[in-house]
Amino acid sequence: MDCIFCAILAGEIPSKKVYEDETAFAFLDINPFHAGHTLVIPKRHVADLTADPQALAEIAPAVTNVAGLLLGKLDAEGLNLLVNSGSVAGQEVFHLHVHLIPRYADNPGMAGLARRDPDIDLDAVYRRIAG
Ligand code: AMP
Ligand code: ZN
């Protein structure tokens, strides 16, 4: 099976790990909407939200923990939680993932989810979270 997120879990592709527990793994999104944009994934391969009725519940504690971590480490004042399920919804990687997108006062509201921000320095953000 050719799954980029399974390759990240196997250490075959590098990632900026934010969090890990028994069932879940979280890492910075390589093309973030906002600084600290993180993906939380199950450690087992589940293709999408509907493929396994347990998968979202399994990673729910990790999602909550990562949300707290991001809010605590960054100057974020809120965050968005997003799952794209199906290509028509924008899903590009078919290994279930929850997007956690920290939000900042200078760019508020749903309109702030319209574009990726190519100016974000991933290494600098990562130092603030994991350093
Ligand atoms: P989706 O469109 O919901 O399937 O989201 C897939 C996400 O994975 C996108 O936001 C991509 O920027 C992100 N992504 C793809 N490859 C990588 C990678 N190697 N490391 C981190 N994030 C990635
Ligand atoms: Zn996978």
Short mmCIF file of C-alpha atoms and ligand atoms in Angstrom, two decimals:
data_model
loop_
_atom_site.label_atom_id
_atom_site.label_comp_id
_atom_site.label_asym_id
_atom_site.label_seq_id
_atom_site.Cartn_x
_atom_site.Cartn_y
_atom_site.Cartn_z
CA MET A 1 0.00 0.00 0.00
CA ASP A 2 1.27 3.42 -0.95
CA CYS A 3 0.33 5.74 1.93
CA ILE A 4 2.39 8.82 2.72
CA PHE A 5 1.16 9.02 6.32
CA CYS A 6 1.98 5.35 6.95
CA ALA A 7 5.45 6.18 5.59
CA ILE A 8 5.68 9.04 8.13
CA LEU A 9 4.63 6.64 10.91
CA ALA A 10 7.30 4.18 9.78
CA GLY A 11 9.93 6.95 9.82
CA GLU A 12 10.52 6.60 6.08
CA ILE A 13 9.47 10.21 5.50
CA PRO A 14 10.57 12.86 8.04
CA SER A 15 7.99 14.80 10.01
CA LYS A 16 7.92 17.39 12.76
CA LYS A 17 6.33 15.34 15.52
CA VAL A 18 4.19 17.30 17.94
CA TYR A 19 2.63 14.47 19.96
CA GLU A 20 2.34 10.69 20.13
CA ASP A 21 0.41 8.20 22.22
CA GLU A 22 -0.58 4.54 21.88
CA THR A 23 -3.07 5.07 19.09
CA ALA A 24 -2.29 8.46 17.58
CA PHE A 25 0.54 10.53 16.11
CA ALA A 26 0.57 14.26 15.40
CA PHE A 27 2.90 16.33 13.23
CA LEU A 28 3.06 19.77 11.62
CA ASP A 29 1.29 20.14 8.29
CA ILE A 30 3.90 20.84 5.63
CA ASN A 31 1.71 23.47 3.94
CA PRO A 32 -0.06 25.24 6.79
CA PHE A 33 -3.03 27.58 6.81
CA HIS A 34 -1.72 29.17 10.01
CA ALA A 35 1.34 28.75 12.23
CA GLY A 36 1.14 25.49 14.16
CA HIS A 37 -1.28 23.76 11.74
CA THR A 38 -1.05 20.15 12.91
CA LEU A 39 -2.40 16.83 11.64
CA VAL A 40 -3.50 14.13 14.09
CA ILE A 41 -3.65 10.62 12.61
CA PRO A 42 -4.41 7.11 13.86
CA LYS A 43 -1.37 4.85 13.98
CA ARG A 44 -3.25 2.18 12.07
CA HIS A 45 -4.19 2.82 8.47
CA VAL A 46 -7.79 3.99 8.16
CA ALA A 47 -8.62 5.51 4.79
CA ASP A 48 -11.15 8.14 5.82
CA LEU A 49 -13.75 9.20 8.34
CA THR A 50 -16.32 6.62 7.24
CA ALA A 51 -13.99 3.62 6.80
CA ASP A 52 -13.94 2.64 10.47
CA PRO A 53 -16.51 3.64 13.10
CA GLN A 54 -13.94 3.54 15.94
CA ALA A 55 -11.10 5.49 14.39
CA LEU A 56 -12.17 9.04 15.20
CA ALA A 57 -12.95 8.10 18.81
CA GLU A 58 -9.56 6.41 19.12
CA ILE A 59 -7.70 9.60 18.30
CA ALA A 60 -10.05 11.96 20.17
CA PRO A 61 -7.87 12.11 23.32
CA ALA A 62 -4.87 12.98 21.16
CA VAL A 63 -6.84 15.68 19.36
CA THR A 64 -7.78 17.25 22.69
CA ASN A 65 -4.23 17.00 24.02
CA VAL A 66 -2.72 18.51 20.88
CA ALA A 67 -5.26 21.35 20.93
CA GLY A 68 -4.19 22.21 24.47
CA LEU A 69 -0.53 21.91 23.55
CA LEU A 70 -0.84 24.27 20.59
CA LEU A 71 -2.84 26.84 22.55
CA GLY A 72 -0.32 26.65 25.37
CA LYS A 73 2.84 26.90 23.28
CA LEU A 74 1.80 29.39 20.61
CA ASP A 75 0.09 32.77 20.93
CA ALA A 76 -3.05 31.29 19.43
CA GLU A 77 -6.40 32.46 20.77
CA GLY A 78 -8.46 29.63 19.27
CA LEU A 79 -8.31 26.88 16.70
CA ASN A 80 -10.28 25.10 14.02
CA LEU A 81 -10.74 21.34 13.87
CA LEU A 82 -11.35 19.97 10.39
CA VAL A 83 -11.69 16.57 8.71
CA ASN A 84 -11.93 16.41 4.93
CA SER A 85 -13.60 13.15 3.94
CA GLY A 86 -13.68 12.25 0.26
CA SER A 87 -11.91 13.96 -2.61
CA VAL A 88 -14.91 16.20 -3.28
CA ALA A 89 -14.42 17.59 0.25
CA GLY A 90 -10.75 18.25 -0.42
CA GLN A 91 -9.25 15.04 0.99
CA GLU A 92 -5.89 14.47 -0.69
CA VAL A 93 -4.28 11.94 1.64
CA PHE A 94 -6.36 8.82 2.22
CA HIS A 95 -5.22 8.08 5.74
CA LEU A 96 -7.66 9.63 8.21
CA HIS A 97 -6.37 12.89 9.67
CA VAL A 98 -7.76 15.67 11.79
CA HIS A 99 -6.50 19.15 10.98
CA LEU A 100 -5.95 21.33 14.06
CA ILE A 101 -5.43 24.89 12.91
CA PRO A 102 -4.43 27.48 15.52
CA ARG A 103 -5.99 30.89 14.96
CA TYR A 104 -4.65 34.34 15.70
CA ALA A 105 -6.29 37.67 16.34
CA ASP A 106 -4.73 39.30 13.26
CA ASN A 107 -6.58 36.98 10.85
CA PRO A 108 -9.85 35.85 12.43
CA GLY A 109 -12.95 34.03 11.22
CA MET A 110 -13.80 31.39 8.63
CA ALA A 111 -12.37 33.53 5.82
CA GLY A 112 -8.95 32.87 7.34
CA LEU A 113 -9.23 29.25 6.22
CA ALA A 114 -9.28 30.18 2.54
CA ARG A 115 -5.56 30.07 1.77
CA ARG A 116 -2.33 28.42 2.83
CA ASP A 117 0.38 30.75 4.14
CA PRO A 118 3.68 30.15 2.30
CA ASP A 119 5.52 32.60 4.61
CA ILE A 120 5.26 30.44 7.73
CA ASP A 121 8.68 29.30 8.97
CA LEU A 122 8.00 25.67 9.97
CA ASP A 123 11.31 25.29 11.83
CA ALA A 124 10.67 28.39 13.94
CA VAL A 125 7.14 27.26 14.78
CA TYR A 126 8.40 23.80 15.65
CA ARG A 127 11.01 25.20 18.05
CA ARG A 128 8.25 26.98 19.94
CA ILE A 129 6.19 23.80 20.25
CA ALA A 130 8.84 21.18 20.83
CA GLY A 131 11.91 23.15 21.83
P1 AMP B 1 -6.29 16.70 3.16
O1 AMP B 1 -6.42 17.66 2.00
O2 AMP B 1 -7.36 16.89 4.20
O3 AMP B 1 -6.16 15.26 2.70
O4 AMP B 1 -4.97 17.10 3.92
C1 AMP B 1 -3.74 16.56 3.62
C2 AMP B 1 -2.74 17.45 4.30
O5 AMP B 1 -1.52 16.76 4.38
C3 AMP B 1 -2.49 18.77 3.54
O6 AMP B 1 -2.83 19.87 4.39
C4 AMP B 1 -0.99 18.71 3.23
O7 AMP B 1 -0.35 19.96 3.36
C5 AMP B 1 -0.49 17.71 4.27
N1 AMP B 1 0.71 16.96 3.91
C6 AMP B 1 0.96 16.29 2.77
N2 AMP B 1 2.17 15.69 2.82
C7 AMP B 1 2.70 15.99 4.02
C8 AMP B 1 3.93 15.68 4.67
N3 AMP B 1 4.88 14.92 4.10
N4 AMP B 1 4.15 16.19 5.91
C9 AMP B 1 3.22 16.97 6.51
N5 AMP B 1 2.03 17.27 5.95
C10 AMP B 1 1.77 16.81 4.72
ZN ZN B 2 -1.81 5.00 5.93
#
